[in-house]
Every structure is written in C-alpha cells, then in structure tokens.
Amino acid sequence: MKNQTYSNKGWKNVLLIVVPYLVVGGAFQFIALRVAGLEFSSEVLTTDKHFFIIALFDLLVAFLLVAVFTVYFVKDSFISVGFRPGFILTDIFVGISTGFVIMFISLLILVQTGQVEVKNVDRNVVDGLWIFGTFVFVGISEELLLRGYVLNNLMVSFNKYTALVISSALFAFMHIANPNLDMLGFAGLFFAGLFLGYAYIITQNLWLPIALHFSWNFFQSFFGFNVSGNDFYSFVITTFQKENIWNGGDFGFEGSLISLIFQPLMIVSLYFIFRKRNIETRMSDRLK
C-alpha cells in the first residue's frame, strides 16, 4: 500500500476562497433581497418564497466560486468536485429514502412518548413547492461548497478523517447565526457535517450527500420540525408543551438527542451499504 503524500496546497485553497465567498455571497444576498422586494436584513425572511429566492442566489454563488476556484486555482475540472457519472439514481434514492425514514420514525417516537403532538395537516401545495425548491438549492449549494470544495481540498493536506472533522466544524460554524441555536443544536450540526461528509468520502461523489442533505431538511419541515432554527411550511402541524432535549425545541430536530443518536448509526450504515462498491472500485483501479 502506497503512503499518502500530503500538501499544504489543499488548506491554502480553502483559505483562498473565504474572502471571495464573503464578498460575492454578500453582494448576491443583497441582490436577492432586492429581487424579493426586501431590505437587507435576515429578520424580513418571513415567507417560504423569500427563503426560496435567497437559496437560489446562494446556489449561484456556490456554483460560480467553486467552478472558478477549482478550474483556475486547484487546476482540476469542475466535475472532479463530485459530479462524476455512475450510481447517480441509486445514490439519490438512498439519500432521499434515508431522510424520509429517519424523520418519519423520529416523529412517531416523539408522538408516542408525548414529546410532540400532531395538531393538523396543511395542504398548501404552493408553500410546499417553495420549500421543496429551497431545500434542493440548499442541498446542492452547501454540499458543493462544504464537501465538494472544502472537504475535497482538505483531504489534500490531511488524512480523510481529520479533514472530515475540520469540514464538519466549519459546517456547524456556518450556521452559528441561525435562530434558536444552542449547544445541542450545534452538536447536531457538527454530526450532520460528519454524516454528510462521510457520505461524500465513501461514495467519492456529491450525489448521495446532496440527496441526504435535501431529504434531511425537507422531511424535517414536512413532518412539523423547524429546520436549523427556521420555521418553514409543514404538511404535518405539530406542537410541544415544553422545549427539551428530545423534541429539539424551536431549533428543530437537529437540536434533539434523537438526532445525535441517529446520525452515528447512519454513518455506520453507510459503511456497510457502500463497502462492497468501494472494494470493487479499488480492485478495478488496480487492474487498470
């Protein structure tokens, strides 16, 4: 087995994109708010349509910067960040079904234990479509930036597990300004970063983490939870008498102990689900 050679170039590429991301991202945020007819303040994001517009412009920023920095500074193709062909539909199916199952089971557990009460359903199709689009955009943009660019480059400078921890911490800190964030919510975001990052490492593509990220957010909202502190449209209307470590309170499912239990279990599950594919891929590479 060959020893991995690490280079300072990876973490330098990560630092290189920070200031442009803040500047260009800020400019696009301003444009997005003006397109939505709003002032430059996160407090005015009161409708699902507002979040959709912001998420769309965030996606444009992520594609623009990751493409430019990957091609001109990393000196690699844009596809190399994780848009390689192969297993696309399989990975998307696994990702979407995983998010659905986790959120559905979690809702059942919380309802049966009296931590959450289902009050009603909201059949507003338009609002449902707004959040569907929003979480598609969020899943693609955050995975493209955090896993496709940041984690990918960090693995040039560190072993994959060190790079995974660093990128997961960055993912959690990116959400530090989210409303209702507490220590358990921060831990939930960190473990979400580990979960999504490991999905990227084990498949060597973005299809699975994008699908996981989308379904994690979408089905949280669909089944009545807040998403990272934000209140989006929910098909299932839920309530709780008291905020606690089990229901996640106003931060949502990511701020719950159940979330912290599920995510390490899913990391282990991903290992066994994709282990055979990785063995076959390595054997194929050796034969080339």
Coordinates of C-alpha atoms in Angstrom, one line a residue, residues 55-176:
A55 CA -31.4 29.9 -1.6
L56 CA -31.4 30.3 -5.4
F57 CA -28.9 33.1 -5.2
D58 CA -26.8 31.1 -2.7
L59 CA -26.7 28.3 -5.2
L60 CA -25.5 30.7 -8.0
V61 CA -22.7 31.9 -5.7
A62 CA -21.6 28.3 -4.8
F63 CA -21.5 27.2 -8.5
L64 CA -19.7 30.4 -9.6
L65 CA -17.0 30.3 -6.9
V66 CA -16.4 26.6 -6.8
A67 CA -16.2 26.4 -10.6
V68 CA -13.7 29.3 -10.8
F69 CA -11.5 28.2 -7.9
T70 CA -11.5 24.6 -8.9
V71 CA -10.5 25.3 -12.5
Y72 CA -8.1 28.2 -12.0
F73 CA -6.5 27.6 -8.6
V74 CA -6.9 23.8 -7.9
K75 CA -6.2 23.2 -11.6
D76 CA -8.8 20.5 -11.9
S77 CA -12.1 20.0 -13.7
F78 CA -15.4 21.1 -12.2
I79 CA -16.6 17.5 -12.4
S80 CA -13.8 16.4 -10.0
V81 CA -15.6 18.0 -7.1
G82 CA -18.1 15.2 -7.1
F83 CA -20.3 15.2 -10.3
R84 CA -18.8 12.1 -11.8
P85 CA -21.1 9.7 -13.6
G86 CA -22.1 6.4 -12.1
F87 CA -24.6 5.2 -9.4
I88 CA -26.4 8.6 -9.7
L89 CA -30.0 7.3 -9.4
T90 CA -29.0 4.7 -6.7
D91 CA -27.3 7.3 -4.5
I92 CA -30.2 9.8 -4.9
F93 CA -32.7 7.1 -4.0
V94 CA -30.7 6.0 -0.9
G95 CA -30.3 9.6 0.2
I96 CA -34.0 10.7 -0.2
S97 CA -35.4 7.5 1.4
T98 CA -32.9 7.7 4.3
G99 CA -34.1 11.2 5.2
F100 CA -37.8 10.2 4.9
V101 CA -37.3 7.1 7.1
I102 CA -35.4 9.0 9.8
M103 CA -37.8 11.8 10.1
F104 CA -40.9 9.6 10.0
I105 CA -39.6 7.2 12.7
S106 CA -38.5 10.2 14.8
L107 CA -41.9 11.8 14.6
L108 CA -43.6 8.5 15.6
I109 CA -41.2 8.1 18.6
L110 CA -41.8 11.7 19.8
V111 CA -45.6 11.4 19.4
Q112 CA -45.8 8.0 21.2
T113 CA -43.7 9.3 24.1
G114 CA -45.7 12.5 24.4
Q115 CA -42.9 14.9 23.4
V116 CA -44.7 16.2 20.4
E117 CA -48.4 16.4 19.5
V118 CA -49.8 16.3 16.0
K119 CA -52.4 19.0 15.6
N120 CA -53.4 19.1 12.0
V121 CA -52.2 18.9 8.4
D122 CA -51.7 21.8 6.0
R123 CA -52.4 21.0 2.3
N124 CA -51.0 24.3 0.9
V125 CA -49.3 22.9 -2.3
V126 CA -47.7 26.3 -3.3
D127 CA -45.9 26.7 0.0
G128 CA -44.9 23.0 -0.2
L129 CA -43.3 23.6 -3.6
W130 CA -41.5 26.7 -2.3
I131 CA -39.7 24.7 0.4
F132 CA -39.1 21.8 -1.9
G133 CA -37.2 24.1 -4.3
T134 CA -35.5 25.8 -1.4
F135 CA -34.1 22.6 0.1
V136 CA -33.0 21.4 -3.3
F137 CA -31.0 24.6 -3.7
V138 CA -29.6 24.4 -0.2
G139 CA -28.6 20.8 -0.5
I140 CA -26.7 21.4 -3.7
S141 CA -25.1 24.7 -2.7
E142 CA -23.9 23.6 0.8
E143 CA -22.7 20.2 -0.4
L144 CA -20.9 21.7 -3.4
L145 CA -19.1 24.2 -1.2
L146 CA -18.5 22.3 2.0
R147 CA -17.9 18.8 0.7
G148 CA -17.1 19.3 -3.0
Y149 CA -14.6 22.1 -2.4
V150 CA -13.7 22.4 1.3
L151 CA -13.5 18.7 2.3
N152 CA -12.1 17.7 -1.1
N153 CA -9.2 20.2 -0.7
L154 CA -8.6 19.4 3.0
M155 CA -8.0 15.8 2.1
V156 CA -5.1 17.0 0.0
S157 CA -3.5 18.4 3.2
F158 CA -4.8 15.9 5.9
N159 CA -5.9 12.3 6.2
K160 CA -9.6 12.0 5.3
Y161 CA -10.8 11.7 8.9
T162 CA -9.0 14.8 10.1
A163 CA -10.3 16.6 7.0
L164 CA -13.8 15.3 7.8
V165 CA -13.7 16.7 11.4
I166 CA -12.4 20.1 10.2
S167 CA -15.0 20.4 7.5
S168 CA -17.8 19.4 9.9
A169 CA -16.7 22.0 12.4
L170 CA -16.8 24.6 9.6
F171 CA -20.2 23.4 8.6
A172 CA -21.5 23.9 12.1
F173 CA -19.9 27.3 12.5
M174 CA -21.5 28.4 9.2
H175 CA -24.9 28.1 11.0
I176 CA -23.8 29.9 14.1

